[in-house]
mmCIF file of N, CA and C in Angstrom:
data_model
loop_
_atom_site.group_PDB
_atom_site.id
_atom_site.type_symbol
_atom_site.label_atom_id
_atom_site.label_comp_id
_atom_site.label_asym_id
_atom_site.label_seq_id
_atom_site.Cartn_x
_atom_site.Cartn_y
_atom_site.Cartn_z
ATOM 1 N N MET A 13 -20.148 -16.292 0.808
ATOM 2 C CA MET A 13 -20.246 -15.614 2.082
ATOM 3 C C MET A 13 -19.261 -16.210 3.082
ATOM 4 N N ALA A 14 -19.087 -17.524 3.034
ATOM 5 C CA ALA A 14 -18.162 -18.173 3.965
ATOM 6 C C ALA A 14 -16.725 -17.714 3.721
ATOM 7 N N ALA A 15 -16.333 -17.616 2.457
ATOM 8 C CA ALA A 15 -14.974 -17.176 2.131
ATOM 9 C C ALA A 15 -14.753 -15.726 2.567
ATOM 10 N N THR A 16 -15.748 -14.897 2.367
ATOM 11 C CA THR A 16 -15.638 -13.495 2.787
ATOM 12 C C THR A 16 -15.533 -13.409 4.301
ATOM 13 N N GLY A 17 -16.310 -14.220 5.003
ATOM 14 C CA GLY A 17 -16.226 -14.259 6.459
ATOM 15 C C GLY A 17 -14.858 -14.714 6.945
ATOM 16 N N SER A 18 -14.272 -15.690 6.266
ATOM 17 C CA SER A 18 -12.929 -16.158 6.631
ATOM 18 C C SER A 18 -11.886 -15.073 6.408
ATOM 19 N N LEU A 19 -11.991 -14.372 5.286
ATOM 20 C CA LEU A 19 -11.077 -13.257 5.028
ATOM 21 C C LEU A 19 -11.238 -12.160 6.072
ATOM 22 N N LEU A 20 -12.466 -11.910 6.464
ATOM 23 C CA LEU A 20 -12.739 -10.886 7.471
ATOM 24 C C LEU A 20 -12.130 -11.270 8.814
ATOM 25 N N LEU A 21 -12.266 -12.513 9.190
ATOM 26 C CA LEU A 21 -11.666 -12.993 10.434
ATOM 27 C C LEU A 21 -10.149 -12.853 10.395
ATOM 28 N N SER A 22 -9.555 -13.238 9.288
ATOM 29 C CA SER A 22 -8.107 -13.131 9.133
ATOM 30 C C SER A 22 -7.658 -11.673 9.185
ATOM 31 N N ALA A 23 -8.364 -10.794 8.490
ATOM 32 C CA ALA A 23 -7.995 -9.371 8.476
ATOM 33 C C ALA A 23 -8.142 -8.754 9.861
ATOM 34 N N ASN A 24 -9.181 -9.120 10.584
ATOM 35 C CA ASN A 24 -9.368 -8.601 11.939
ATOM 36 C C ASN A 24 -8.258 -9.087 12.871
ATOM 37 N N ASN A 25 -7.828 -10.339 12.714
ATOM 38 C CA ASN A 25 -6.716 -10.855 13.521
ATOM 39 C C ASN A 25 -5.421 -10.116 13.206
ATOM 40 N N ARG A 26 -5.180 -9.862 11.922
ATOM 41 C CA ARG A 26 -3.986 -9.115 11.534
ATOM 42 C C ARG A 26 -4.040 -7.698 12.096
ATOM 43 N N LEU A 27 -5.208 -7.083 12.045
ATOM 44 C CA LEU A 27 -5.360 -5.735 12.583
ATOM 45 C C LEU A 27 -5.082 -5.722 14.088
ATOM 46 N N ALA A 28 -5.567 -6.728 14.796
ATOM 47 C CA ALA A 28 -5.329 -6.805 16.241
ATOM 48 C C ALA A 28 -3.834 -6.936 16.541
ATOM 49 N N ARG A 29 -3.121 -7.719 15.753
ATOM 50 C CA ARG A 29 -1.676 -7.862 15.962
ATOM 51 C C ARG A 29 -0.935 -6.557 15.700
ATOM 52 N N VAL A 30 -1.348 -5.832 14.662
ATOM 53 C CA VAL A 30 -0.705 -4.552 14.355
ATOM 54 C C VAL A 30 -0.980 -3.549 15.472
ATOM 55 N N VAL A 31 -2.206 -3.529 15.976
ATOM 56 C CA VAL A 31 -2.550 -2.616 17.067
ATOM 57 C C VAL A 31 -1.747 -2.962 18.324
ATOM 58 N N ASP A 32 -1.612 -4.240 18.636
ATOM 59 C CA ASP A 32 -0.797 -4.652 19.786
ATOM 60 C C ASP A 32 0.650 -4.183 19.629
ATOM 61 N N ARG A 33 1.195 -4.346 18.430
ATOM 62 C CA ARG A 33 2.573 -3.917 18.174
ATOM 63 C C ARG A 33 2.689 -2.394 18.289
ATOM 64 N N LEU A 34 1.691 -1.681 17.800
ATOM 65 C CA LEU A 34 1.698 -0.220 17.927
ATOM 66 C C LEU A 34 1.678 0.212 19.385
ATOM 67 N N ARG A 35 0.880 -0.451 20.192
ATOM 68 C CA ARG A 35 0.823 -0.121 21.620
ATOM 69 C C ARG A 35 2.183 -0.348 22.284
ATOM 70 N N GLU A 36 2.843 -1.425 21.914
ATOM 71 C CA GLU A 36 4.171 -1.723 22.461
ATOM 72 C C GLU A 36 5.179 -0.647 22.042
ATOM 73 N N LEU A 37 5.154 -0.281 20.769
ATOM 74 C CA LEU A 37 6.063 0.748 20.278
ATOM 75 C C LEU A 37 5.806 2.095 20.956
ATOM 76 N N LEU A 38 4.532 2.430 21.136
ATOM 77 C CA LEU A 38 4.194 3.699 21.798
ATOM 78 C C LEU A 38 4.645 3.714 23.252
ATOM 79 N N ALA A 39 4.496 2.589 23.934
ATOM 80 C CA ALA A 39 4.939 2.508 25.329
ATOM 81 C C ALA A 39 6.454 2.713 25.422
ATOM 82 N N ASN A 40 7.202 2.088 24.518
ATOM 83 C CA ASN A 40 8.659 2.265 24.493
ATOM 84 C C ASN A 40 9.034 3.702 24.142
ATOM 85 N N TRP A 41 8.294 4.289 23.214
ATOM 86 C CA TRP A 41 8.563 5.659 22.800
ATOM 87 C C TRP A 41 8.308 6.631 23.952
ATOM 88 N N LYS A 42 7.191 6.419 24.667
ATOM 89 C CA LYS A 42 6.877 7.288 25.812
ATOM 90 C C LYS A 42 7.886 7.119 26.944
ATOM 91 N N ALA A 43 8.437 5.916 27.068
ATOM 92 C CA ALA A 43 9.414 5.655 28.123
ATOM 93 C C ALA A 43 10.769 6.279 27.804
ATOM 94 N N GLY A 44 10.901 6.859 26.622
ATOM 95 C CA GLY A 44 12.138 7.536 26.260
ATOM 96 C C GLY A 44 13.238 6.596 25.829
ATOM 97 N N ALA A 45 12.883 5.615 25.013
ATOM 98 C CA ALA A 45 13.889 4.676 24.511
ATOM 99 C C ALA A 45 14.992 5.438 23.773
ATOM 100 N N ARG A 46 16.187 4.872 23.772
ATOM 101 C CA ARG A 46 17.350 5.532 23.168
ATOM 102 C C ARG A 46 17.180 5.771 21.666
ATOM 103 N N ASP A 47 16.453 4.923 21.021
ATOM 104 C CA ASP A 47 16.328 4.990 19.557
ATOM 105 C C ASP A 47 15.022 5.647 19.123
ATOM 106 N N GLN A 48 14.764 6.848 19.620
ATOM 107 C CA GLN A 48 13.510 7.562 19.325
ATOM 108 C C GLN A 48 13.210 7.678 17.827
ATOM 109 N N PRO A 49 14.156 8.125 16.976
ATOM 110 C CA PRO A 49 13.842 8.245 15.544
ATOM 111 C C PRO A 49 13.435 6.910 14.915
ATOM 112 N N ALA A 50 14.121 5.851 15.308
ATOM 113 C CA ALA A 50 13.774 4.527 14.769
ATOM 114 C C ALA A 50 12.387 4.108 15.237
ATOM 115 N N ARG A 51 12.053 4.375 16.497
ATOM 116 C CA ARG A 51 10.719 4.034 17.020
ATOM 117 C C ARG A 51 9.646 4.826 16.280
ATOM 118 N N GLU A 52 9.904 6.119 16.058
ATOM 119 C CA GLU A 52 8.926 6.945 15.342
ATOM 120 C C GLU A 52 8.682 6.401 13.938
ATOM 121 N N SER A 53 9.739 5.967 13.285
ATOM 122 C CA SER A 53 9.625 5.388 11.952
ATOM 123 C C SER A 53 8.785 4.106 11.986
ATOM 124 N N GLN A 54 9.030 3.261 12.983
ATOM 125 C CA GLN A 54 8.250 2.028 13.124
ATOM 126 C C GLN A 54 6.785 2.339 13.399
ATOM 127 N N ILE A 55 6.529 3.337 14.233
ATOM 128 C CA ILE A 55 5.146 3.721 14.544
ATOM 129 C C ILE A 55 4.431 4.175 13.280
ATOM 130 N N LEU A 56 5.096 4.991 12.478
ATOM 131 C CA LEU A 56 4.480 5.462 11.226
ATOM 132 C C LEU A 56 4.190 4.306 10.273
ATOM 133 N N ARG A 57 5.121 3.363 10.179
ATOM 134 C CA ARG A 57 4.899 2.203 9.293
ATOM 135 C C ARG A 57 3.727 1.361 9.773
ATOM 136 N N HIS A 58 3.618 1.160 11.084
ATOM 137 C CA HIS A 58 2.519 0.349 11.606
ATOM 138 C C HIS A 58 1.178 1.079 11.500
ATOM 139 N N ARG A 59 1.200 2.393 11.610
ATOM 140 C CA ARG A 59 -0.043 3.150 11.393
ATOM 141 C C ARG A 59 -0.518 2.981 9.955
ATOM 142 N N LYS A 60 0.416 3.006 9.016
ATOM 143 C CA LYS A 60 0.076 2.801 7.611
ATOM 144 C C LYS A 60 -0.548 1.417 7.417
ATOM 145 N N ARG A 61 0.075 0.410 8.028
ATOM 146 C CA ARG A 61 -0.458 -0.950 7.932
ATOM 147 C C ARG A 61 -1.861 -1.030 8.526
ATOM 148 N N SER A 62 -2.071 -0.396 9.679
ATOM 149 C CA SER A 62 -3.386 -0.459 10.317
ATOM 150 C C SER A 62 -4.444 0.212 9.435
ATOM 151 N N ASN A 63 -4.064 1.276 8.728
ATOM 152 C CA ASN A 63 -5.017 1.926 7.823
ATOM 153 C C ASN A 63 -5.382 1.027 6.646
ATOM 154 N N TYR A 64 -4.399 0.316 6.099
ATOM 155 C CA TYR A 64 -4.695 -0.637 5.026
ATOM 156 C C TYR A 64 -5.658 -1.715 5.512
ATOM 157 N N LEU A 65 -5.392 -2.232 6.704
ATOM 158 C CA LEU A 65 -6.239 -3.298 7.246
ATOM 159 C C LEU A 65 -7.631 -2.790 7.565
ATOM 160 N N LEU A 66 -7.741 -1.573 8.062
ATOM 161 C CA LEU A 66 -9.054 -0.994 8.337
ATOM 162 C C LEU A 66 -9.870 -0.885 7.058
ATOM 163 N N ARG A 67 -9.239 -0.387 5.997
ATOM 164 C CA ARG A 67 -9.947 -0.286 4.710
ATOM 165 C C ARG A 67 -10.358 -1.666 4.210
ATOM 166 N N ALA A 68 -9.450 -2.629 4.322
ATOM 167 C CA ALA A 68 -9.776 -3.991 3.877
ATOM 168 C C ALA A 68 -10.963 -4.541 4.657
ATOM 169 N N CYS A 69 -10.978 -4.328 5.975
ATOM 170 C CA CYS A 69 -12.097 -4.814 6.797
ATOM 171 C C CYS A 69 -13.407 -4.147 6.385
ATOM 172 N N LEU A 70 -13.370 -2.847 6.158
ATOM 173 C CA LEU A 70 -14.588 -2.147 5.736
ATOM 174 C C LEU A 70 -15.099 -2.701 4.410
ATOM 175 N N TYR A 71 -14.190 -2.897 3.455
ATOM 176 C CA TYR A 71 -14.600 -3.457 2.169
ATOM 177 C C TYR A 71 -15.161 -4.865 2.336
ATOM 178 N N LEU A 72 -14.558 -5.647 3.212
ATOM 179 C CA LEU A 72 -15.064 -7.004 3.437
ATOM 180 C C LEU A 72 -16.443 -6.986 4.077
ATOM 181 N N TYR A 73 -16.678 -6.061 5.005
ATOM 182 C CA TYR A 73 -18.018 -5.934 5.585
ATOM 183 C C TYR A 73 -19.037 -5.545 4.517
ATOM 184 N N PHE A 74 -18.652 -4.604 3.651
ATOM 185 C CA PHE A 74 -19.564 -4.210 2.569
ATOM 186 C C PHE A 74 -19.811 -5.372 1.610
ATOM 187 N N ALA A 75 -18.767 -6.143 1.317
ATOM 188 C CA ALA A 75 -18.929 -7.308 0.439
ATOM 189 C C ALA A 75 -19.873 -8.319 1.071
ATOM 190 N N LEU A 76 -19.677 -8.589 2.365
ATOM 191 C CA LEU A 76 -20.549 -9.543 3.052
ATOM 192 C C LEU A 76 -21.995 -9.055 3.037
ATOM 193 N N GLY A 77 -22.181 -7.769 3.296
ATOM 194 C CA GLY A 77 -23.529 -7.200 3.236
ATOM 195 C C GLY A 77 -24.138 -7.320 1.852
ATOM 196 N N SER A 78 -23.325 -7.126 0.827
ATOM 197 C CA SER A 78 -23.827 -7.265 -0.551
ATOM 198 C C SER A 78 -24.219 -8.699 -0.857
ATOM 199 N N PHE A 79 -23.419 -9.651 -0.373
ATOM 200 C CA PHE A 79 -23.750 -11.051 -0.618
ATOM 201 C C PHE A 79 -25.005 -11.470 0.144
ATOM 202 N N ILE A 80 -25.177 -10.965 1.345
ATOM 203 C CA ILE A 80 -26.415 -11.222 2.090
ATOM 204 C C ILE A 80 -27.586 -10.593 1.348
ATOM 205 N N GLY A 81 -27.382 -9.376 0.854
ATOM 206 C CA GLY A 81 -28.417 -8.713 0.054
ATOM 207 C C GLY A 81 -28.764 -9.513 -1.191
ATOM 208 N N THR A 82 -27.749 -10.113 -1.809
ATOM 209 C CA THR A 82 -27.995 -10.949 -2.985
ATOM 210 C C THR A 82 -28.936 -12.100 -2.639
ATOM 211 N N SER A 83 -28.694 -12.743 -1.510
ATOM 212 C CA SER A 83 -29.550 -13.859 -1.085
ATOM 213 C C SER A 83 -30.980 -13.399 -0.844
ATOM 214 N N LEU A 84 -31.112 -12.261 -0.186
ATOM 215 C CA LEU A 84 -32.460 -11.738 0.077
ATOM 216 C C LEU A 84 -33.169 -11.351 -1.211
ATOM 217 N N VAL A 85 -32.456 -10.698 -2.109
ATOM 218 C CA VAL A 85 -33.067 -10.286 -3.381
ATOM 219 C C VAL A 85 -33.439 -11.511 -4.217
ATOM 220 N N LEU A 86 -32.631 -12.569 -4.159
ATOM 221 C CA LEU A 86 -32.989 -13.807 -4.868
ATOM 222 C C LEU A 86 -34.312 -14.373 -4.347
ATOM 223 N N ALA A 87 -34.473 -14.343 -3.025
ATOM 224 C CA ALA A 87 -35.724 -14.838 -2.445
ATOM 225 C C ALA A 87 -36.902 -13.965 -2.860
ATOM 226 N N VAL A 88 -36.732 -12.655 -2.794
ATOM 227 C CA VAL A 88 -37.801 -11.739 -3.190
ATOM 228 C C VAL A 88 -38.103 -11.901 -4.677
ATOM 229 N N ASN A 89 -37.059 -12.071 -5.480
ATOM 230 C CA ASN A 89 -37.248 -12.256 -6.918
ATOM 231 C C ASN A 89 -38.061 -13.514 -7.201
ATOM 232 N N THR A 90 -37.775 -14.582 -6.496
ATOM 233 C CA THR A 90 -38.519 -15.828 -6.685
ATOM 234 C C THR A 90 -39.979 -15.641 -6.296
ATOM 235 N N LEU A 91 -40.212 -14.978 -5.157
ATOM 236 C CA LEU A 91 -41.583 -14.750 -4.701
ATOM 237 C C LEU A 91 -42.356 -13.808 -5.617
ATOM 238 N N SER A 92 -41.666 -12.930 -6.310
ATOM 239 C CA SER A 92 -42.352 -11.972 -7.181
ATOM 240 C C SER A 92 -42.489 -12.472 -8.611
ATOM 241 N N GLY A 93 -42.163 -13.700 -8.851
ATOM 242 C CA GLY A 93 -42.301 -14.263 -10.200
ATOM 243 C C GLY A 93 -41.217 -13.788 -11.148
ATOM 244 N N ASN A 94 -40.012 -13.644 -10.649
ATOM 245 C CA ASN A 94 -38.844 -13.247 -11.446
ATOM 246 C C ASN A 94 -38.978 -11.865 -12.090
ATOM 247 N N ARG A 95 -39.554 -10.940 -11.356
ATOM 248 C CA ARG A 95 -39.685 -9.570 -11.861
ATOM 249 C C ARG A 95 -38.438 -8.723 -11.589
ATOM 250 N N LEU A 96 -37.553 -9.220 -10.760
ATOM 251 C CA LEU A 96 -36.339 -8.473 -10.388
ATOM 252 C C LEU A 96 -35.091 -9.202 -10.877
ATOM 253 N N SER A 97 -35.128 -9.702 -12.084
ATOM 254 C CA SER A 97 -34.092 -10.620 -12.548
ATOM 255 C C SER A 97 -32.690 -10.017 -12.556
ATOM 256 N N LEU A 98 -32.526 -8.723 -12.782
ATOM 257 C CA LEU A 98 -31.191 -8.120 -12.818
ATOM 258 C C LEU A 98 -30.656 -7.749 -11.432
ATOM 259 N N LEU A 99 -31.553 -7.536 -10.488
ATOM 260 C CA LEU A 99 -31.134 -7.060 -9.174
ATOM 261 C C LEU A 99 -30.200 -8.026 -8.433
ATOM 262 N N PRO A 100 -30.472 -9.331 -8.412
ATOM 263 C CA PRO A 100 -29.529 -10.230 -7.734
ATOM 264 C C PRO A 100 -28.130 -10.185 -8.349
ATOM 265 N N ALA A 101 -28.067 -10.105 -9.681
ATOM 266 C CA ALA A 101 -26.764 -10.032 -10.344
ATOM 267 C C ALA A 101 -26.036 -8.745 -9.967
ATOM 268 N N LEU A 102 -26.760 -7.640 -9.885
ATOM 269 C CA LEU A 102 -26.140 -6.369 -9.505
ATOM 270 C C LEU A 102 -25.594 -6.413 -8.080
ATOM 271 N N PHE A 103 -26.367 -6.983 -7.163
ATOM 272 C CA PHE A 103 -25.887 -7.122 -5.786
ATOM 273 C C PHE A 103 -24.630 -7.988 -5.736
ATOM 274 N N GLY A 104 -24.626 -9.068 -6.506
ATOM 275 C CA GLY A 104 -23.466 -9.950 -6.554
ATOM 276 C C GLY A 104 -22.244 -9.255 -7.126
ATOM 277 N N ILE A 105 -22.430 -8.469 -8.178
ATOM 278 C CA ILE A 105 -21.321 -7.740 -8.792
ATOM 279 C C ILE A 105 -20.758 -6.702 -7.818
ATOM 280 N N VAL A 106 -21.646 -6.012 -7.119
ATOM 281 C CA VAL A 106 -21.196 -5.030 -6.124
ATOM 282 C C VAL A 106 -20.379 -5.737 -5.040
ATOM 283 N N GLY A 107 -20.854 -6.874 -4.578
ATOM 284 C CA GLY A 107 -20.122 -7.642 -3.571
ATOM 285 C C GLY A 107 -18.750 -8.060 -4.059
ATOM 286 N N MET A 108 -18.659 -8.500 -5.309
ATOM 287 C CA MET A 108 -17.374 -8.911 -5.857
ATOM 288 C C MET A 108 -16.432 -7.711 -6.007
ATOM 289 N N CYS A 109 -16.968 -6.549 -6.351
ATOM 290 C CA CYS A 109 -16.127 -5.348 -6.443
ATOM 291 C C CYS A 109 -15.561 -4.982 -5.071
ATOM 292 N N PHE A 110 -16.392 -5.052 -4.041
ATOM 293 C CA PHE A 110 -15.889 -4.788 -2.690
ATOM 294 C C PHE A 110 -14.849 -5.824 -2.276
ATOM 295 N N LEU A 111 -15.084 -7.066 -2.642
ATOM 296 C CA LEU A 111 -14.123 -8.131 -2.333
ATOM 297 C C LEU A 111 -12.784 -7.875 -3.040
ATOM 298 N N LEU A 112 -12.842 -7.452 -4.283
ATOM 299 C CA LEU A 112 -11.633 -7.127 -5.029
ATOM 300 C C LEU A 112 -10.887 -5.964 -4.366
ATOM 301 N N GLY A 113 -11.622 -4.946 -3.931
ATOM 302 C CA GLY A 113 -10.998 -3.824 -3.234
ATOM 303 C C GLY A 113 -10.335 -4.263 -1.938
ATOM 304 N N ALA A 114 -10.985 -5.147 -1.210
ATOM 305 C CA ALA A 114 -10.422 -5.647 0.045
ATOM 306 C C ALA A 114 -9.133 -6.410 -0.211
ATOM 307 N N VAL A 115 -9.118 -7.224 -1.243
ATOM 308 C CA VAL A 115 -7.916 -7.995 -1.576
ATOM 309 C C VAL A 115 -6.772 -7.045 -1.946
ATOM 310 N N PHE A 116 -7.086 -5.967 -2.634
ATOM 311 C CA PHE A 116 -6.079 -4.959 -2.969
ATOM 312 C C PHE A 116 -5.435 -4.398 -1.697
ATOM 313 N N TYR A 117 -6.254 -4.000 -0.716
ATOM 314 C CA TYR A 117 -5.715 -3.446 0.528
ATOM 315 C C TYR A 117 -4.995 -4.503 1.369
ATOM 316 N N LEU A 118 -5.482 -5.731 1.359
ATOM 317 C CA LEU A 118 -4.778 -6.800 2.075
ATOM 318 C C LEU A 118 -3.398 -7.033 1.460
ATOM 319 N N GLY A 119 -3.326 -6.978 0.139
ATOM 320 C CA GLY A 119 -2.038 -7.122 -0.536
ATOM 321 C C GLY A 119 -1.088 -5.988 -0.191
ATOM 322 N N ARG A 120 -1.598 -4.764 -0.166
ATOM 323 C CA ARG A 120 -0.755 -3.614 0.207
ATOM 324 C C ARG A 120 -0.242 -3.764 1.634
ATOM 325 N N GLU A 121 -1.097 -4.283 2.515
ATOM 326 C CA GLU A 121 -0.676 -4.462 3.906
ATOM 327 C C GLU A 121 0.418 -5.509 4.008
ATOM 328 N N VAL A 122 0.325 -6.568 3.236
ATOM 329 C CA VAL A 122 1.365 -7.604 3.266
ATOM 330 C C VAL A 122 2.702 -7.017 2.799
ATOM 331 N N PHE A 123 2.678 -6.247 1.718
ATOM 332 C CA PHE A 123 3.913 -5.619 1.259
ATOM 333 C C PHE A 123 4.462 -4.662 2.311
ATOM 334 N N ALA A 124 3.586 -3.885 2.948
ATOM 335 C CA ALA A 124 4.020 -2.960 3.998
ATOM 336 C C ALA A 124 4.597 -3.723 5.187
ATOM 337 N N ALA A 125 4.005 -4.865 5.516
ATOM 338 C CA ALA A 125 4.502 -5.667 6.639
ATOM 339 C C ALA A 125 5.902 -6.187 6.357
ATOM 340 N N VAL A 126 6.118 -6.682 5.159
ATOM 341 C CA VAL A 126 7.436 -7.210 4.803
ATOM 342 C C VAL A 126 8.466 -6.083 4.776
ATOM 343 N N LYS A 127 8.097 -4.939 4.220
ATOM 344 C CA LYS A 127 9.019 -3.794 4.195
ATOM 345 C C LYS A 127 9.331 -3.340 5.616
ATOM 346 N N SER A 128 8.327 -3.290 6.465
ATOM 347 C CA SER A 128 8.534 -2.885 7.850
ATOM 348 C C SER A 128 9.482 -3.861 8.556
ATOM 349 N N PHE A 129 9.276 -5.139 8.324
ATOM 350 C CA PHE A 129 10.142 -6.156 8.925
ATOM 351 C C PHE A 129 11.576 -6.003 8.433
ATOM 352 N N ASP A 130 11.744 -5.791 7.131
ATOM 353 C CA ASP A 130 13.088 -5.580 6.575
ATOM 354 C C ASP A 130 13.755 -4.359 7.192
ATOM 355 N N ASP A 131 13.012 -3.272 7.329
ATOM 356 C CA ASP A 131 13.560 -2.050 7.923
ATOM 357 C C ASP A 131 13.954 -2.268 9.380
ATOM 358 N N GLU A 132 13.136 -3.015 10.119
ATOM 359 C CA GLU A 132 13.468 -3.304 11.520
ATOM 360 C C GLU A 132 14.732 -4.150 11.624
ATOM 361 N N ILE A 133 14.896 -5.101 10.728
ATOM 362 C CA ILE A 133 16.104 -5.926 10.713
ATOM 363 C C ILE A 133 17.326 -5.059 10.440
ATOM 364 N N LYS A 134 17.215 -4.166 9.457
ATOM 365 C CA LYS A 134 18.330 -3.275 9.137
ATOM 366 C C LYS A 134 18.691 -2.395 10.332
ATOM 367 N N GLU A 135 17.691 -1.887 11.029
ATOM 368 C CA GLU A 135 17.943 -1.037 12.202
ATOM 369 C C GLU A 135 18.621 -1.825 13.313
ATOM 370 N N GLU A 136 18.203 -3.076 13.508
ATOM 371 C CA GLU A 136 18.792 -3.908 14.565
ATOM 372 C C GLU A 136 20.227 -4.317 14.256
ATOM 373 N N MET A 137 20.548 -4.428 12.970
ATOM 374 C CA MET A 137 21.878 -4.900 12.583
ATOM 375 C C MET A 137 22.921 -3.776 12.548
ATOM 376 N N ARG A 138 22.504 -2.552 12.793
ATOM 377 C CA ARG A 138 23.461 -1.430 12.802
ATOM 378 C C ARG A 138 24.324 -1.470 14.011
#
């Protein structure tokens, strides 16, 4: 649960940075910056990144909820004399699947961030 919480904090911080950058790009775009097509391209790339991060955060929340559920089911299982022996394992597996999905989206966001940075460098060097 602690590791999932740390990943969630990191993903939320990354999402906040992307949103801040999007707001800056939109303000420049509305102000009629000379490089409108380049700004539009950057806005689209950052929107894509924000969607990846949103999905990752949702998966991390579901994973955290599953791990909390695992703890609760373990307690209930103990109190019931081990009548629910498979349920804690199922909750744990579901949590790990959500965690795996979140890592997939976090990885996609990192690749998108690097590509976006490379594209911005190319645009600036023209």
